[in-house]
XYZ file of C-alpha atoms in Angstrom:
170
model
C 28.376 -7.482 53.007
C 30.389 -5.909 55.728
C 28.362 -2.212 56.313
C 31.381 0.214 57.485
C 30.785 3.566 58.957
C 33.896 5.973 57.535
C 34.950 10.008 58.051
C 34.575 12.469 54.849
C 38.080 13.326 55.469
C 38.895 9.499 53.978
C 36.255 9.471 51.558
C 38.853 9.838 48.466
C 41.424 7.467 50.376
C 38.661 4.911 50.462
C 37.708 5.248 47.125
C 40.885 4.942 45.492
C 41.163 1.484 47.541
C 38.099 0.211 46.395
C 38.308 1.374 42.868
C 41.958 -0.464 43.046
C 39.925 -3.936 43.506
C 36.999 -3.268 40.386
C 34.029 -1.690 39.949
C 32.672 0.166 42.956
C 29.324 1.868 43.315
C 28.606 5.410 44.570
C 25.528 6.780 46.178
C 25.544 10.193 45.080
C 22.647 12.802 46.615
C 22.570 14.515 43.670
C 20.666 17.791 44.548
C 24.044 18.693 46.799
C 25.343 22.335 45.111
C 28.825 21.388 42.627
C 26.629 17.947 40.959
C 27.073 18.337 36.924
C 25.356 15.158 35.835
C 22.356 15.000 33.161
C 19.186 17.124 33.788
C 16.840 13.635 34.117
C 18.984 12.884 36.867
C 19.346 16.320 38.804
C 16.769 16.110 42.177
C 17.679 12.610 42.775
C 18.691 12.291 46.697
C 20.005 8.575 46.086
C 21.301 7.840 42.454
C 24.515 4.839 42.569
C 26.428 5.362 39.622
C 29.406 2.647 38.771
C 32.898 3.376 38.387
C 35.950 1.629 37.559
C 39.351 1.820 36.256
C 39.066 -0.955 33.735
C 36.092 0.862 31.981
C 39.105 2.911 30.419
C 37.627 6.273 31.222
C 39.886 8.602 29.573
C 38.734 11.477 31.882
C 38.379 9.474 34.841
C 39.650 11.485 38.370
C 39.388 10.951 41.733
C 40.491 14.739 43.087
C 40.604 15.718 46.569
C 37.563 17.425 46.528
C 35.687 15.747 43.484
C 35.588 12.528 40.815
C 35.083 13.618 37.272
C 34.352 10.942 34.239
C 32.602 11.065 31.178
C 30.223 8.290 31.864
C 27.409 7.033 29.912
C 23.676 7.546 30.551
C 21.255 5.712 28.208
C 24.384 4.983 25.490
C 25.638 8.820 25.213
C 28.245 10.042 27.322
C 28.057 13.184 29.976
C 30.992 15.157 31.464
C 30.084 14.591 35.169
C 31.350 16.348 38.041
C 30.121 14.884 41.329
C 31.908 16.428 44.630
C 32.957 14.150 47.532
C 30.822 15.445 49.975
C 27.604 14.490 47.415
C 28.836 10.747 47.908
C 27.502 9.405 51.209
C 28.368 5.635 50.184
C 30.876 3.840 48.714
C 30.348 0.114 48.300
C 32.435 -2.421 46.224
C 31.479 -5.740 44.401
C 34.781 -7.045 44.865
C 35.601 -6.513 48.271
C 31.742 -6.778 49.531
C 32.568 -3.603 51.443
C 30.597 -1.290 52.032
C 31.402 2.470 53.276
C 28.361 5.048 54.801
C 29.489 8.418 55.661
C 26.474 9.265 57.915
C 27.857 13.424 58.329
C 26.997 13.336 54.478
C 24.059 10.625 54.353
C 21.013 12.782 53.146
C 18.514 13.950 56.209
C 15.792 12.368 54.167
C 17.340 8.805 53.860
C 17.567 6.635 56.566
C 19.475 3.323 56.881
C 16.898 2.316 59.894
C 13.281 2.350 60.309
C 12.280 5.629 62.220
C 11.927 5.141 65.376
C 8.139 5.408 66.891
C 7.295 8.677 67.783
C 7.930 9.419 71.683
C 4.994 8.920 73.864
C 4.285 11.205 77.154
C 4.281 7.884 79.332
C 8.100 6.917 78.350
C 10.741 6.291 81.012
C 14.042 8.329 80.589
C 15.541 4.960 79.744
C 13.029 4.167 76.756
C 13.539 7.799 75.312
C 17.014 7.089 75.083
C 16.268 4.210 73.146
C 14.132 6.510 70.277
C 17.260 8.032 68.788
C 18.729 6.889 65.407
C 21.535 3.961 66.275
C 25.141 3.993 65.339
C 26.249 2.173 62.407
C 28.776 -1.073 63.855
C 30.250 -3.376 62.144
C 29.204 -6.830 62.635
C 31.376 -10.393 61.917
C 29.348 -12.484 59.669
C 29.887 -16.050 60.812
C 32.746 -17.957 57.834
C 30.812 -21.025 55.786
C 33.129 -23.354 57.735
C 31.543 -23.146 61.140
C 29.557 -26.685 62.375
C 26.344 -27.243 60.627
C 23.416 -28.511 63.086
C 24.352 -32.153 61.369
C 27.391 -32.133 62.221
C 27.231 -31.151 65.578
C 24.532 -33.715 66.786
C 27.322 -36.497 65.134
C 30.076 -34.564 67.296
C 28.068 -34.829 70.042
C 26.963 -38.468 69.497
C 29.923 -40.271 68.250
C 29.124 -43.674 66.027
C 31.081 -46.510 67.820
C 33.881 -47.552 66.152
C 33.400 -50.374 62.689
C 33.807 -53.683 64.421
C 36.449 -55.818 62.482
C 35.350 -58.250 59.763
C 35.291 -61.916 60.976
C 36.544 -63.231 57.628
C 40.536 -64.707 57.563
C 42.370 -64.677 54.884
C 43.920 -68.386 54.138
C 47.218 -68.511 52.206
């Protein structure tokens, strides 16, 4: 999964790309003001709801400022109105892509494990090292790339087959 970090200003850009591929999942912090979605569901800080195009959502709208769809929750369908800035990830099963806008990430959710808390004896250098880290994207290494096997037979090469010592008589 490649973990992107993206602006709010390209949230509905970004989401119109990945919806273009399939089925994408949002992260919605659903207690953000604007959130119509049903009342079991209202409180939640991290609810991923799916949407796609070829679910044939007759409502279905990604607007500048909001995505509205009729979607289903337990088989009966809800007019939903979810406002960009309640998404805070995008993520897609096509692409593997996956989008965290951390200006909209909930302050009680946290990618990372919280750091331990600062201790009177820390250097300057080691307090730096306390606060929350960036999100970077990182290359995951291709299935292609020399297995342990096949380097030791790289490194070692077999001599070559020695020629047969039979002659063929006409």
């Amino acid at each position: 999964m490649k973990l992107l970090e993206g602006k709010s200003s390209e949230k509905k850009q970004n989401l119109e790309k990945l919806l273009d591929f399939g089925t994408v999942m949002v992260f919605v912090d659903t207690r953000k003001s604007g959130v119509e979605l049903p009342a079991q569901h209202k409180g939640n800080p991290q609810l991923p709801l799916n949407l796609d195009y070829a679910f044939q959502i007759p409502d279905f709208k990604v607007f500048d400022d909001r995505v509205e769809a009729s979607l289903s929750f337990n088989r009966q369908r809800y007019f939903c109105i979810i406002p960009l800035s309640a998404i805070y990830a995008i993520s897609s099963k096509i692409t593997t892509e996956a989008i965290v806008y951390a200006e909209d990430l909930p302050k009680d959710i946290s990618l990372f494990e919280a750091p331990a808390k600062k201790e009177e004896s820390e250097t300057p250098e080691q307090a730096n090292l306390t606060h929350s880290p960036k999100l970077t994207l990182i290359s995951v290494p291709e299935n292609n790339q020399d297995k342990p096997e096949e380097k030791a037979n790289k490194e070692d090469p077999k001599p070559p087959p020695k020629k047969g010592h039979l002659k063929l008589i006409q």
